[in-house]
Amino acid sequence: MDKTILAGLLLLTGSAVANAATPATTVITVQADQPRQTISRHIYGHFAEHLGRCIYDGFWVDSNLNVEKDGRIRMDIVNALRNIDIPNLRWPGGCYADEYQWRDGIGDPATRPATVNSNWGGITEDNSFGTDEFMKLCDLLDCEPYISANMGTATSKDLRDWIEYLNYKGDSYLTGLRKENGHPEPYGVSFFGIGNESWGCGGHMTPEHYADEFRKYQGYARDYSGFKINKIACGPNATDYNWMEVCLKNIPHYMMWGISLHYYTIATGDWGKKGSSTQFGEDEYFGGIKNALFMETLLNNYSAIMDKYDPSRKIALVVDEWGIWTDVIPETNPGFLYQQNTMRDALIAASTLNIFNNYSFRVRMANLAQAINVLQSLVLTDKERMLLTPTYHIFKMYKVHHDASLLQSTVSTNDYKLGNESVPEVNVSASKDSNGKMHVSIVNVNPHKSIDTEVILNGLAAIGDISGEIVTSAAYTDYNSFDDTGKITITEFNDFKKKGNNTVSLNLPPLSVVTLEIQ
Ligand code: AHR
């Protein structure tokens, strides 16, 4: 079995330590001298769907709104996302993508047709935010666009034309339109998803039918003017292992750069009653953590399936929708999926990113759902006001792992138990950056106790300088509100000391995420 998978399994099944030499309750061992594969920065990607107040009244605001803007793009949001080095942004959906006709969103905004967003609230959109506005947003964010193309209600010609409009350098009717619309140079988009949730809102297809359709559509996703399209096939929902098997069997592998996976955390386990985003007891706290950690089981199982068909691991697993999904905030539009974001969400984000880092031999891209004002957001807005969520601060803290080399880590820890169920109370990932600095990110999900922990850096002759950062709060229901935007944020962490040549001992507060930087 691959050692990285073994590390992952240990994380899930970690058990109590009985080590006389080390009184710590938790021992983390990092193979400090054996850097492995690169953790792609694209694992830290985000998602902006035409859903609720993500695009309209999120990124794209009314000209009269009294905030700094570039055109109608809201710059306080852009600056916040630039501060976390957002690597890519997926757009325009989600379910919306399979009803989106890209031609409705180009040219003079005054002549763009009004269309109905049938998936999300049945509202009318004026299409003032379209392809060129999205590309401008990505330019301001300094991130790569990841376009999710319509397979449900558009033709393969629509896909080919869209890519010609975006990427072709020479003269054509479509590139003439792009020039008229203010962009003479090709955009050079590389990430293209073909179909979204084709097993559900994207066409209710069987995997066999989808695989055939993908084979056809992808052939028209051409590499114009030297810009290579990284084609991403629609993969399974949660545990639909058969979908993955059929796609990998029926689609020639050279046709796809990656295949997606969607998995949402539902704290109650009940899609009909997902629970409040801020008012919940320990059962729903525990359920949220346990169901988020299930991502590791999924990645373990999908890695095994993918290894069977693609042993040299060329195909990327792209987890392009993940995060906690709760009931909407009362009295908000149920079709807008607006939820708050608590300390529980921060722990879910950090634990999931630890899992992605540890599975970066296969997971090369991921997108949290969704960036602004929808589901597990980074940023929430209320007219001119804006706040950064606890999840945002985790993405900020974890920037150090972007494009760093994974250091294999194992954790031996106690369980956090509720009733008959349990999860490991600590999880971890570690990496080494291009300057030789190591970063170890450690999560304590136990709300009841601080945990003495030792981090052993195997293969390191002597530890140099150490510094630390922490995100924590007294209660898992704590959150940043518009009246108290700084309740949960990153602060300095000093509760550690060197022990011998290669060990750091520290005390992890309850409900905390700590990143140590070790030279
Ligand atoms: O993120 C919200 C929705 O969840 C997306 O539109 C869809 O792809 C998924 O079901």
Short mmCIF file of C-alpha atoms and ligand atoms in Angstrom, two decimals:
data_model
loop_
_atom_site.label_atom_id
_atom_site.label_comp_id
_atom_site.label_asym_id
_atom_site.label_seq_id
_atom_site.Cartn_x
_atom_site.Cartn_y
_atom_site.Cartn_z
CA MET A 1 0.00 0.00 0.00
CA ASP A 2 1.22 3.50 -0.77
CA LYS A 3 2.72 5.10 2.29
CA THR A 4 0.80 8.30 1.83
CA ILE A 5 -2.44 6.37 1.93
CA LEU A 6 -1.17 4.64 5.01
CA ALA A 7 -0.60 8.02 6.62
CA GLY A 8 -4.14 8.96 5.76
CA LEU A 9 -5.55 5.78 7.21
CA LEU A 10 -3.58 6.33 10.39
CA LEU A 11 -5.12 9.73 10.69
CA LEU A 12 -8.57 8.19 10.60
CA THR A 13 -7.86 5.34 12.91
CA GLY A 14 -5.43 7.07 15.27
CA SER A 15 -5.53 5.54 18.71
CA ALA A 16 -4.32 6.31 22.21
CA VAL A 17 -0.59 6.54 22.77
CA ALA A 18 1.05 4.42 25.41
CA ASN A 19 4.58 5.72 25.23
CA ALA A 20 6.43 5.88 28.53
CA ALA A 21 9.14 8.15 27.15
CA THR A 22 6.70 10.80 25.98
CA PRO A 23 3.93 11.85 28.33
CA ALA A 24 2.15 13.78 25.56
CA THR A 25 -1.29 12.44 24.66
CA THR A 26 -0.64 13.02 20.97
CA VAL A 27 2.48 12.29 18.95
CA ILE A 28 2.92 13.57 15.41
CA THR A 29 5.80 12.19 13.39
CA VAL A 30 6.92 14.12 10.31
CA GLN A 31 9.41 12.68 7.81
CA ALA A 32 11.26 15.98 7.62
CA ASP A 33 14.06 14.77 5.36
CA GLN A 34 11.86 13.14 2.70
CA PRO A 35 9.93 15.75 0.72
CA ARG A 36 7.39 14.12 -1.55
CA GLN A 37 5.10 15.43 -4.30
CA THR A 38 4.12 19.08 -4.71
CA ILE A 39 0.90 20.15 -3.04
CA SER A 40 -0.68 21.97 -5.97
CA ARG A 41 -1.79 25.47 -5.04
CA HIS A 42 -4.92 24.70 -7.07
CA ILE A 43 -6.15 22.60 -4.13
CA TYR A 44 -6.84 26.00 -2.55
CA GLY A 45 -9.29 27.06 -5.28
CA HIS A 46 -12.71 28.72 -4.94
CA PHE A 47 -16.08 28.76 -6.62
CA ALA A 48 -18.32 31.61 -7.78
CA GLU A 49 -21.71 30.54 -9.08
CA HIS A 50 -24.59 32.68 -10.22
CA LEU A 51 -26.35 31.75 -7.01
CA GLY A 52 -27.93 34.05 -4.45
CA ARG A 53 -25.61 36.96 -3.67
CA CYS A 54 -22.36 35.44 -4.86
CA ILE A 55 -22.04 37.23 -8.22
CA TYR A 56 -24.80 39.84 -8.20
CA ASP A 57 -24.57 41.84 -4.92
CA GLY A 58 -21.38 39.91 -4.12
CA PHE A 59 -18.47 40.30 -6.51
CA TRP A 60 -20.56 42.46 -8.87
CA VAL A 61 -22.41 45.32 -7.22
CA ASP A 62 -24.72 48.16 -8.02
CA SER A 63 -22.88 51.20 -9.40
CA ASN A 64 -24.33 53.27 -6.54
CA LEU A 65 -22.97 51.10 -3.75
CA ASN A 66 -20.56 53.19 -1.74
CA VAL A 67 -17.50 50.90 -1.81
CA GLU A 68 -14.28 50.97 -3.85
CA LYS A 69 -15.01 49.40 -7.24
CA ASP A 70 -13.31 48.67 -10.53
CA GLY A 71 -16.25 49.06 -12.88
CA ARG A 72 -18.83 47.16 -10.85
CA ILE A 73 -16.35 44.70 -9.30
CA ARG A 74 -16.13 45.16 -5.54
CA MET A 75 -12.50 45.80 -4.61
CA ASP A 76 -12.61 45.10 -0.86
CA ILE A 77 -13.52 41.53 -1.77
CA VAL A 78 -10.84 41.37 -4.46
CA ASN A 79 -8.21 42.63 -2.01
CA ALA A 80 -9.27 40.13 0.65
CA LEU A 81 -8.98 37.25 -1.82
CA ARG A 82 -5.65 38.48 -3.13
CA ASN A 83 -4.41 38.31 0.45
CA ILE A 84 -4.99 34.56 0.48
CA ASP A 85 -3.40 34.07 -2.97
CA ILE A 86 -6.53 32.55 -4.47
CA PRO A 87 -5.14 30.28 -7.22
CA ASN A 88 -8.26 29.68 -9.33
CA LEU A 89 -11.94 30.57 -9.46
CA ARG A 90 -14.62 28.26 -10.86
CA TRP A 91 -17.53 29.88 -12.72
CA PRO A 92 -20.45 30.17 -13.69
CA GLY A 93 -21.76 27.11 -11.80
CA GLY A 94 -22.67 24.61 -10.42
CA CYS A 95 -26.12 23.71 -11.61
CA TYR A 96 -26.34 27.16 -13.22
CA ALA A 97 -23.57 26.21 -15.66
CA ASP A 98 -25.73 23.70 -17.49
CA GLU A 99 -28.32 26.35 -18.31
CA TYR A 100 -25.85 29.14 -19.05
CA GLN A 101 -25.59 30.35 -22.65
CA TRP A 102 -22.32 32.23 -22.86
CA ARG A 103 -23.48 34.46 -25.75
CA ASP A 104 -26.10 36.01 -23.42
CA GLY A 105 -23.26 37.50 -21.37
CA ILE A 106 -21.12 39.33 -23.93
CA GLY A 107 -21.34 42.69 -25.68
CA ASP A 108 -23.13 45.87 -24.71
CA PRO A 109 -24.76 45.20 -21.31
CA ALA A 110 -27.80 47.25 -22.39
CA THR A 111 -28.60 44.75 -25.13
CA ARG A 112 -27.92 41.55 -23.21
CA PRO A 113 -31.05 39.45 -22.72
CA ALA A 114 -32.61 39.03 -19.29
CA THR A 115 -32.70 35.36 -18.37
CA VAL A 116 -34.20 33.33 -15.55
CA ASN A 117 -31.97 31.59 -13.04
CA SER A 118 -34.22 28.56 -12.72
CA ASN A 119 -31.98 26.68 -10.31
CA TRP A 120 -31.51 29.38 -7.72
CA GLY A 121 -34.53 31.35 -6.61
CA GLY A 122 -36.11 31.70 -10.06
CA ILE A 123 -34.86 35.26 -10.26
CA THR A 124 -34.23 37.26 -13.42
CA GLU A 125 -30.62 38.13 -14.25
CA ASP A 126 -29.64 40.93 -16.61
CA ASN A 127 -26.43 39.13 -17.65
CA SER A 128 -24.38 42.24 -16.92
CA PHE A 129 -21.75 39.87 -15.50
CA GLY A 130 -20.56 37.59 -18.30
CA THR A 131 -17.41 36.14 -19.79
CA ASP A 132 -15.39 39.34 -20.15
CA GLU A 133 -16.37 40.53 -16.67
CA PHE A 134 -15.36 37.15 -15.23
CA MET A 135 -12.02 37.33 -16.99
CA LYS A 136 -11.52 40.86 -15.66
CA LEU A 137 -12.31 39.59 -12.14
CA CYS A 138 -9.72 36.80 -12.49
CA ASP A 139 -7.21 39.33 -13.73
CA LEU A 140 -7.82 41.54 -10.68
CA LEU A 141 -7.59 38.50 -8.42
CA ASP A 142 -4.46 37.33 -10.23
CA CYS A 143 -5.93 33.83 -10.35
CA GLU A 144 -6.64 31.27 -13.07
CA PRO A 145 -10.17 31.02 -14.43
CA TYR A 146 -11.81 27.61 -14.25
CA ILE A 147 -14.82 27.62 -16.55
CA SER A 148 -17.56 25.08 -16.08
CA ALA A 149 -19.08 24.49 -19.53
CA ASN A 150 -22.69 23.71 -20.34
CA MET A 151 -23.33 20.16 -21.49
CA GLY A 152 -26.96 20.02 -20.33
CA THR A 153 -28.61 22.64 -22.56
CA ALA A 154 -25.86 23.69 -24.98
CA THR A 155 -24.25 22.00 -27.94
CA SER A 156 -20.68 20.95 -28.55
CA LYS A 157 -20.57 23.88 -31.01
CA ASP A 158 -21.34 26.28 -28.15
CA LEU A 159 -18.40 24.86 -26.23
CA ARG A 160 -16.04 25.09 -29.20
CA ASP A 161 -17.15 28.65 -29.98
CA TRP A 162 -16.70 29.78 -26.39
CA ILE A 163 -13.12 28.51 -26.39
CA GLU A 164 -12.46 30.13 -29.76
CA TYR A 165 -13.80 33.43 -28.36
CA LEU A 166 -11.54 33.11 -25.32
CA ASN A 167 -8.35 31.67 -26.71
CA TYR A 168 -7.93 32.03 -30.47
CA LYS A 169 -5.27 34.54 -31.48
CA GLY A 170 -6.07 34.99 -35.16
CA ASP A 171 -8.94 36.68 -36.97
CA SER A 172 -12.41 35.21 -36.92
CA TYR A 173 -15.95 36.43 -36.38
CA LEU A 174 -15.77 35.41 -32.70
CA THR A 175 -12.35 36.92 -32.00
CA GLY A 176 -13.64 40.06 -33.72
CA LEU A 177 -16.40 40.16 -31.10
CA ARG A 178 -13.84 39.69 -28.33
CA LYS A 179 -11.85 42.61 -29.72
CA GLU A 180 -14.99 44.78 -29.91
CA ASN A 181 -15.66 43.80 -26.31
CA GLY A 182 -12.34 45.24 -25.27
CA HIS A 183 -9.92 42.32 -25.33
CA PRO A 184 -7.78 42.05 -28.48
CA GLU A 185 -5.44 39.47 -26.96
CA PRO A 186 -6.58 35.90 -26.29
CA TYR A 187 -7.27 35.16 -22.65
CA GLY A 188 -5.52 31.78 -22.61
CA VAL A 189 -7.96 29.95 -20.32
CA SER A 190 -6.78 26.46 -19.50
CA PHE A 191 -9.18 24.86 -17.00
CA PHE A 192 -12.48 23.73 -18.51
CA GLY A 193 -15.03 21.46 -16.80
CA ILE A 194 -17.35 19.69 -19.23
CA GLY A 195 -20.74 19.24 -17.59
CA ASN A 196 -21.55 19.76 -13.91
CA GLU A 197 -23.25 17.09 -11.82
CA SER A 198 -24.35 15.37 -15.03
CA TRP A 199 -25.74 12.64 -12.77
CA GLY A 200 -28.15 15.25 -11.29
CA CYS A 201 -29.01 18.84 -12.22
CA GLY A 202 -26.71 18.60 -15.24
CA GLY A 203 -28.86 16.16 -17.20
CA HIS A 204 -29.69 13.16 -14.97
CA MET A 205 -27.46 10.98 -17.13
CA THR A 206 -26.23 7.48 -16.54
CA PRO A 207 -22.43 7.26 -16.29
CA GLU A 208 -22.36 5.32 -19.59
CA HIS A 209 -24.29 8.09 -21.35
CA TYR A 210 -22.16 10.79 -19.77
CA ALA A 211 -18.95 9.07 -20.80
CA ASP A 212 -20.15 8.99 -24.43
CA GLU A 213 -21.22 12.64 -24.33
CA PHE A 214 -17.91 13.65 -22.76
CA ARG A 215 -16.00 11.87 -25.52
CA LYS A 216 -17.89 13.91 -28.06
CA TYR A 217 -17.80 17.33 -26.35
CA GLN A 218 -14.15 17.17 -25.35
CA GLY A 219 -13.16 16.71 -29.00
CA TYR A 220 -14.37 20.24 -29.72
CA ALA A 221 -12.57 21.77 -26.74
CA ARG A 222 -9.65 22.72 -28.93
CA ASP A 223 -6.19 23.92 -28.02
CA TYR A 224 -6.29 27.22 -29.94
CA SER A 225 -3.12 29.25 -30.45
CA GLY A 226 -1.01 26.99 -28.25
CA PHE A 227 -3.28 27.30 -25.22
CA LYS A 228 -3.80 23.79 -23.92
CA ILE A 229 -7.20 23.04 -22.44
CA ASN A 230 -7.09 20.99 -19.24
CA LYS A 231 -10.37 19.10 -19.68
CA ILE A 232 -12.11 18.07 -16.48
CA ALA A 233 -14.77 15.37 -16.73
CA CYS A 234 -17.77 15.36 -14.44
CA GLY A 235 -17.04 12.79 -11.77
CA PRO A 236 -19.18 11.26 -9.05
CA ASN A 237 -21.24 12.54 -6.20
CA ALA A 238 -20.05 11.41 -2.75
CA THR A 239 -19.93 7.59 -2.71
CA ASP A 240 -21.03 6.87 -6.28
CA TYR A 241 -17.99 4.70 -6.93
CA ASN A 242 -19.64 3.11 -9.96
CA TRP A 243 -19.73 6.50 -11.75
CA MET A 244 -15.97 6.79 -11.35
CA GLU A 245 -15.37 3.21 -12.52
CA VAL A 246 -17.52 3.64 -15.63
CA CYS A 247 -15.95 6.97 -16.58
CA LEU A 248 -12.42 5.65 -16.20
CA LYS A 249 -13.30 2.51 -18.16
CA ASN A 250 -15.20 4.25 -20.98
CA ILE A 251 -13.26 7.48 -21.51
CA PRO A 252 -9.78 7.20 -23.05
CA HIS A 253 -7.45 8.73 -20.50
CA TYR A 254 -5.69 11.11 -22.87
CA MET A 255 -9.02 12.91 -23.25
CA MET A 256 -9.08 14.19 -19.68
CA TRP A 257 -6.74 16.18 -17.48
CA GLY A 258 -8.89 15.48 -14.47
CA ILE A 259 -12.18 14.16 -13.16
CA SER A 260 -14.25 15.83 -10.48
CA LEU A 261 -15.75 14.76 -7.16
CA HIS A 262 -18.47 16.59 -5.24
CA TYR A 263 -18.93 16.04 -1.54
CA TYR A 264 -20.77 18.28 0.92
CA THR A 265 -20.73 17.99 4.71
CA ILE A 266 -24.22 17.78 6.16
CA ALA A 267 -23.91 17.97 9.97
CA THR A 268 -27.21 16.18 10.63
CA GLY A 269 -26.71 13.69 7.81
CA ASP A 270 -30.21 14.70 6.63
CA TRP A 271 -30.45 16.77 3.42
CA GLY A 272 -34.07 17.64 4.33
CA LYS A 273 -33.08 19.21 7.64
CA LYS A 274 -29.45 20.21 7.51
CA GLY A 275 -29.41 22.21 10.75
CA SER A 276 -28.66 25.83 11.55
CA SER A 277 -25.31 27.39 10.62
CA THR A 278 -24.97 29.07 14.06
CA GLN A 279 -27.34 27.48 16.54
CA PHE A 280 -26.49 23.88 17.14
CA GLY A 281 -25.52 21.60 19.97
CA GLU A 282 -22.69 19.13 20.35
CA ASP A 283 -24.48 16.46 18.30
CA GLU A 284 -24.45 18.68 15.20
CA TYR A 285 -20.97 19.94 15.95
CA PHE A 286 -19.74 16.37 16.14
CA GLY A 287 -21.77 15.37 13.06
CA GLY A 288 -20.19 18.21 11.07
CA ILE A 289 -16.66 17.15 12.01
CA LYS A 290 -17.29 13.45 11.50
CA ASN A 291 -18.93 13.93 8.12
CA ALA A 292 -16.19 16.31 6.97
CA LEU A 293 -13.51 13.79 7.95
CA PHE A 294 -15.34 11.27 5.76
CA MET A 295 -13.55 13.03 2.89
CA GLU A 296 -10.55 10.91 3.80
CA THR A 297 -12.47 7.67 3.31
CA LEU A 298 -13.69 8.97 -0.05
CA LEU A 299 -10.20 9.93 -1.20
CA ASN A 300 -8.80 6.63 -0.03
CA ASN A 301 -11.45 4.72 -1.98
CA TYR A 302 -11.33 6.91 -5.10
CA SER A 303 -7.53 6.79 -5.11
CA ALA A 304 -7.70 3.00 -5.12
CA ILE A 305 -10.15 3.00 -8.06
CA MET A 306 -8.12 5.55 -9.98
CA ASP A 307 -4.88 3.66 -9.32
CA LYS A 308 -6.49 0.55 -10.85
CA TYR A 309 -7.15 2.34 -14.16
CA ASP A 310 -4.43 4.99 -14.07
CA PRO A 311 -1.52 3.51 -12.12
CA SER A 312 0.89 6.24 -13.19
CA ARG A 313 -1.46 8.82 -11.64
CA LYS A 314 -1.74 11.12 -14.63
CA ILE A 315 -5.42 11.98 -14.10
CA ALA A 316 -6.10 14.60 -11.43
CA LEU A 317 -8.91 14.20 -8.93
CA VAL A 318 -10.60 17.60 -8.82
CA VAL A 319 -12.80 18.07 -5.73
CA ASP A 320 -14.49 21.07 -7.29
CA GLU A 321 -17.34 21.33 -4.78
CA TRP A 322 -16.84 20.75 -1.06
CA GLY A 323 -17.73 22.37 2.26
CA ILE A 324 -20.44 22.41 4.91
CA TRP A 325 -24.01 23.00 3.73
CA THR A 326 -26.54 24.06 6.40
CA ASP A 327 -30.06 25.44 6.38
CA VAL A 328 -30.27 29.04 5.19
CA ILE A 329 -30.34 31.90 7.69
CA PRO A 330 -34.02 32.34 8.67
CA GLU A 331 -35.96 34.84 6.59
CA THR A 332 -33.48 34.79 3.72
CA ASN A 333 -34.43 33.48 0.29
CA PRO A 334 -34.26 29.65 0.53
CA GLY A 335 -32.99 29.56 -3.07
CA PHE A 336 -30.01 31.77 -2.19
CA LEU A 337 -28.29 29.31 0.20
CA TYR A 338 -27.02 32.07 2.52
CA GLN A 339 -25.45 30.69 5.71
CA GLN A 340 -23.14 31.99 8.46
CA ASN A 341 -19.75 30.51 9.18
CA THR A 342 -18.59 29.42 12.65
CA MET A 343 -15.54 28.03 14.40
CA ARG A 344 -16.93 24.62 13.38
CA ASP A 345 -16.49 25.65 9.75
CA ALA A 346 -12.89 26.70 10.40
CA LEU A 347 -12.13 23.26 11.85
CA ILE A 348 -13.87 21.59 8.90
CA ALA A 349 -11.88 23.68 6.43
CA ALA A 350 -8.54 22.99 8.13
CA SER A 351 -9.21 19.26 8.52
CA THR A 352 -10.30 18.97 4.88
CA LEU A 353 -7.25 20.88 3.65
CA ASN A 354 -5.05 18.58 5.74
CA ILE A 355 -6.67 15.63 3.98
CA PHE A 356 -6.20 17.23 0.55
CA ASN A 357 -2.54 17.95 1.31
CA ASN A 358 -2.01 14.34 2.37
CA TYR A 359 -3.72 13.07 -0.82
CA SER A 360 -2.02 15.56 -3.13
CA PHE A 361 -0.55 12.65 -5.08
CA ARG A 362 -4.03 12.44 -6.64
CA VAL A 363 -5.96 15.57 -5.60
CA ARG A 364 -4.52 18.38 -7.71
CA MET A 365 -7.37 20.83 -7.63
CA ALA A 366 -10.32 21.63 -5.36
CA ASN A 367 -12.89 24.37 -4.98
CA LEU A 368 -14.64 25.33 -1.77
CA ALA A 369 -18.34 26.11 -2.26
CA GLN A 370 -18.65 29.05 -2.41
CA ALA A 371 -16.55 32.23 -2.20
CA ILE A 372 -19.05 34.96 -1.27
CA ASN A 373 -22.43 34.89 0.53
CA VAL A 374 -23.23 31.24 -0.29
CA LEU A 375 -22.62 28.02 1.72
CA GLN A 376 -19.14 27.84 3.36
CA SER A 377 -18.04 31.30 2.31
CA LEU A 378 -14.83 33.18 2.78
CA VAL A 379 -16.50 36.57 2.72
CA LEU A 380 -19.98 37.77 3.70
CA THR A 381 -21.40 41.15 2.74
CA ASP A 382 -24.28 43.32 3.88
CA LYS A 383 -24.61 46.35 1.63
CA GLU A 384 -21.33 48.28 2.18
CA ARG A 385 -20.24 46.08 5.07
CA MET A 386 -18.00 43.06 4.61
CA LEU A 387 -16.60 40.43 6.96
CA LEU A 388 -14.01 37.69 6.66
CA THR A 389 -15.22 34.35 7.98
CA PRO A 390 -13.26 31.90 10.18
CA THR A 391 -12.89 29.76 7.03
CA TYR A 392 -11.16 32.69 5.31
CA HIS A 393 -8.56 32.79 8.08
CA ILE A 394 -7.81 29.10 7.62
CA PHE A 395 -7.15 29.64 3.91
CA LYS A 396 -4.89 32.53 4.87
CA MET A 397 -2.99 30.42 7.39
CA TYR A 398 -2.63 27.52 4.92
CA LYS A 399 -1.11 29.67 2.12
CA VAL A 400 2.25 28.31 3.26
CA HIS A 401 1.34 24.92 1.78
CA HIS A 402 0.72 26.26 -1.76
CA ASP A 403 3.11 24.48 -4.14
CA ALA A 404 5.19 23.23 -1.20
CA SER A 405 6.44 19.63 -1.01
CA LEU A 406 4.40 17.31 1.14
CA LEU A 407 6.15 15.87 4.18
CA GLN A 408 4.57 12.60 5.13
CA SER A 409 3.16 12.73 8.65
CA THR A 410 1.46 10.31 10.97
CA VAL A 411 -0.49 11.08 14.11
CA SER A 412 -1.14 8.93 17.10
CA THR A 413 -3.89 10.48 19.16
CA ASN A 414 -6.91 9.84 21.36
CA ASP A 415 -10.46 9.86 20.14
CA TYR A 416 -13.02 12.56 20.65
CA LYS A 417 -16.17 10.60 21.45
CA LEU A 418 -19.84 11.42 21.49
CA GLY A 419 -22.24 8.60 22.35
CA ASN A 420 -21.10 5.52 20.49
CA GLU A 421 -19.19 7.44 17.87
CA SER A 422 -15.68 8.77 17.76
CA VAL A 423 -13.23 10.67 15.57
CA PRO A 424 -9.51 11.23 16.07
CA GLU A 425 -9.21 14.42 18.10
CA VAL A 426 -6.14 15.64 16.20
CA ASN A 427 -5.31 15.68 12.48
CA VAL A 428 -2.30 17.08 10.66
CA SER A 429 -0.48 17.82 7.42
CA ALA A 430 3.04 19.09 6.84
CA SER A 431 5.08 20.51 3.99
CA LYS A 432 8.41 22.08 3.13
CA ASP A 433 8.52 25.23 1.02
CA SER A 434 11.04 26.30 -1.60
CA ASN A 435 13.03 28.19 1.07
CA GLY A 436 13.41 25.06 3.15
CA LYS A 437 10.92 26.16 5.83
CA MET A 438 8.65 23.46 7.21
CA HIS A 439 5.04 24.06 8.12
CA VAL A 440 3.03 21.69 10.27
CA SER A 441 -0.71 22.39 10.47
CA ILE A 442 -2.46 20.72 13.39
CA VAL A 443 -6.18 20.64 14.22
CA ASN A 444 -7.70 19.86 17.63
CA VAL A 445 -11.40 19.17 17.07
CA ASN A 446 -12.06 18.27 20.71
CA PRO A 447 -14.17 21.03 22.29
CA HIS A 448 -13.52 19.78 25.84
CA LYS A 449 -9.78 19.63 26.28
CA SER A 450 -6.46 21.09 25.38
CA ILE A 451 -4.02 18.49 24.15
CA ASP A 452 -0.34 18.09 24.91
CA THR A 453 1.30 17.24 21.62
CA GLU A 454 4.76 16.38 20.44
CA VAL A 455 5.90 16.91 16.88
CA ILE A 456 8.88 14.72 16.05
CA LEU A 457 10.76 15.81 12.94
CA ASN A 458 12.45 12.63 11.77
CA GLY A 459 15.69 13.10 9.88
CA LEU A 460 16.27 16.65 11.13
CA ALA A 461 19.68 17.19 12.74
CA ALA A 462 18.66 20.24 14.74
CA ILE A 463 15.61 22.46 14.88
CA GLY A 464 16.21 26.17 14.18
CA ASP A 465 13.76 29.02 14.74
CA ILE A 466 10.11 28.19 15.37
CA SER A 467 7.07 30.43 15.16
CA GLY A 468 3.37 29.70 15.29
CA GLU A 469 -0.08 30.95 14.36
CA ILE A 470 -3.45 29.92 15.73
CA VAL A 471 -7.15 30.22 14.90
CA THR A 472 -9.34 29.34 17.89
CA SER A 473 -12.44 30.40 19.79
CA ALA A 474 -14.17 29.45 23.02
CA ALA A 475 -17.26 27.92 21.39
CA TYR A 476 -17.80 26.03 18.16
CA THR A 477 -20.83 28.24 17.50
CA ASP A 478 -18.75 31.45 17.60
CA TYR A 479 -18.66 33.48 14.39
CA ASN A 480 -17.70 36.85 12.98
CA SER A 481 -20.72 39.14 12.71
CA PHE A 482 -21.01 42.49 10.96
CA ASP A 483 -20.90 44.10 14.43
CA ASP A 484 -17.92 42.05 15.61
CA THR A 485 -15.88 41.20 12.54
CA GLY A 486 -12.70 40.28 14.42
CA LYS A 487 -13.95 37.70 16.94
CA ILE A 488 -12.21 34.85 15.13
CA THR A 489 -8.97 35.63 13.38
CA ILE A 490 -5.33 34.53 13.17
CA THR A 491 -3.18 35.32 16.21
CA GLU A 492 0.36 34.50 17.20
CA PHE A 493 0.87 31.15 18.92
CA ASN A 494 3.70 30.80 21.43
CA ASP A 495 2.73 27.82 23.55
CA PHE A 496 5.51 25.55 22.28
CA LYS A 497 9.06 24.61 23.19
CA LYS A 498 11.94 22.70 21.65
CA LYS A 499 12.67 19.33 23.17
CA GLY A 500 15.95 17.70 22.23
CA ASN A 501 17.23 18.11 18.69
CA ASN A 502 14.21 17.26 16.65
CA THR A 503 11.05 17.55 18.73
CA VAL A 504 8.66 20.40 19.43
CA SER A 505 6.17 20.07 22.26
CA LEU A 506 3.10 22.22 22.32
CA ASN A 507 -0.29 22.57 23.89
CA LEU A 508 -3.23 22.69 21.52
CA PRO A 509 -6.22 24.56 22.97
CA PRO A 510 -9.67 23.02 22.46
CA LEU A 511 -11.18 23.89 19.05
CA SER A 512 -7.96 25.12 17.51
CA VAL A 513 -5.94 25.14 14.32
CA VAL A 514 -2.22 25.77 14.77
CA THR A 515 0.44 26.11 12.11
CA LEU A 516 4.05 25.90 13.21
CA GLU A 517 6.82 27.24 11.02
CA ILE A 518 10.04 25.39 11.68
CA GLN A 519 13.38 26.35 10.16
O1 AHR B 1 -22.98 24.75 -4.64
C1 AHR B 1 -24.36 24.67 -4.77
C2 AHR B 1 -24.79 23.60 -5.73
O2 AHR B 1 -24.43 22.35 -5.22
C3 AHR B 1 -24.16 23.60 -7.09
O3 AHR B 1 -24.80 24.45 -7.98
C4 AHR B 1 -24.32 22.18 -7.56
O4 AHR B 1 -23.32 21.79 -8.45
C5 AHR B 1 -24.31 21.40 -6.26
O5 AHR B 1 -25.35 20.51 -6.19
#
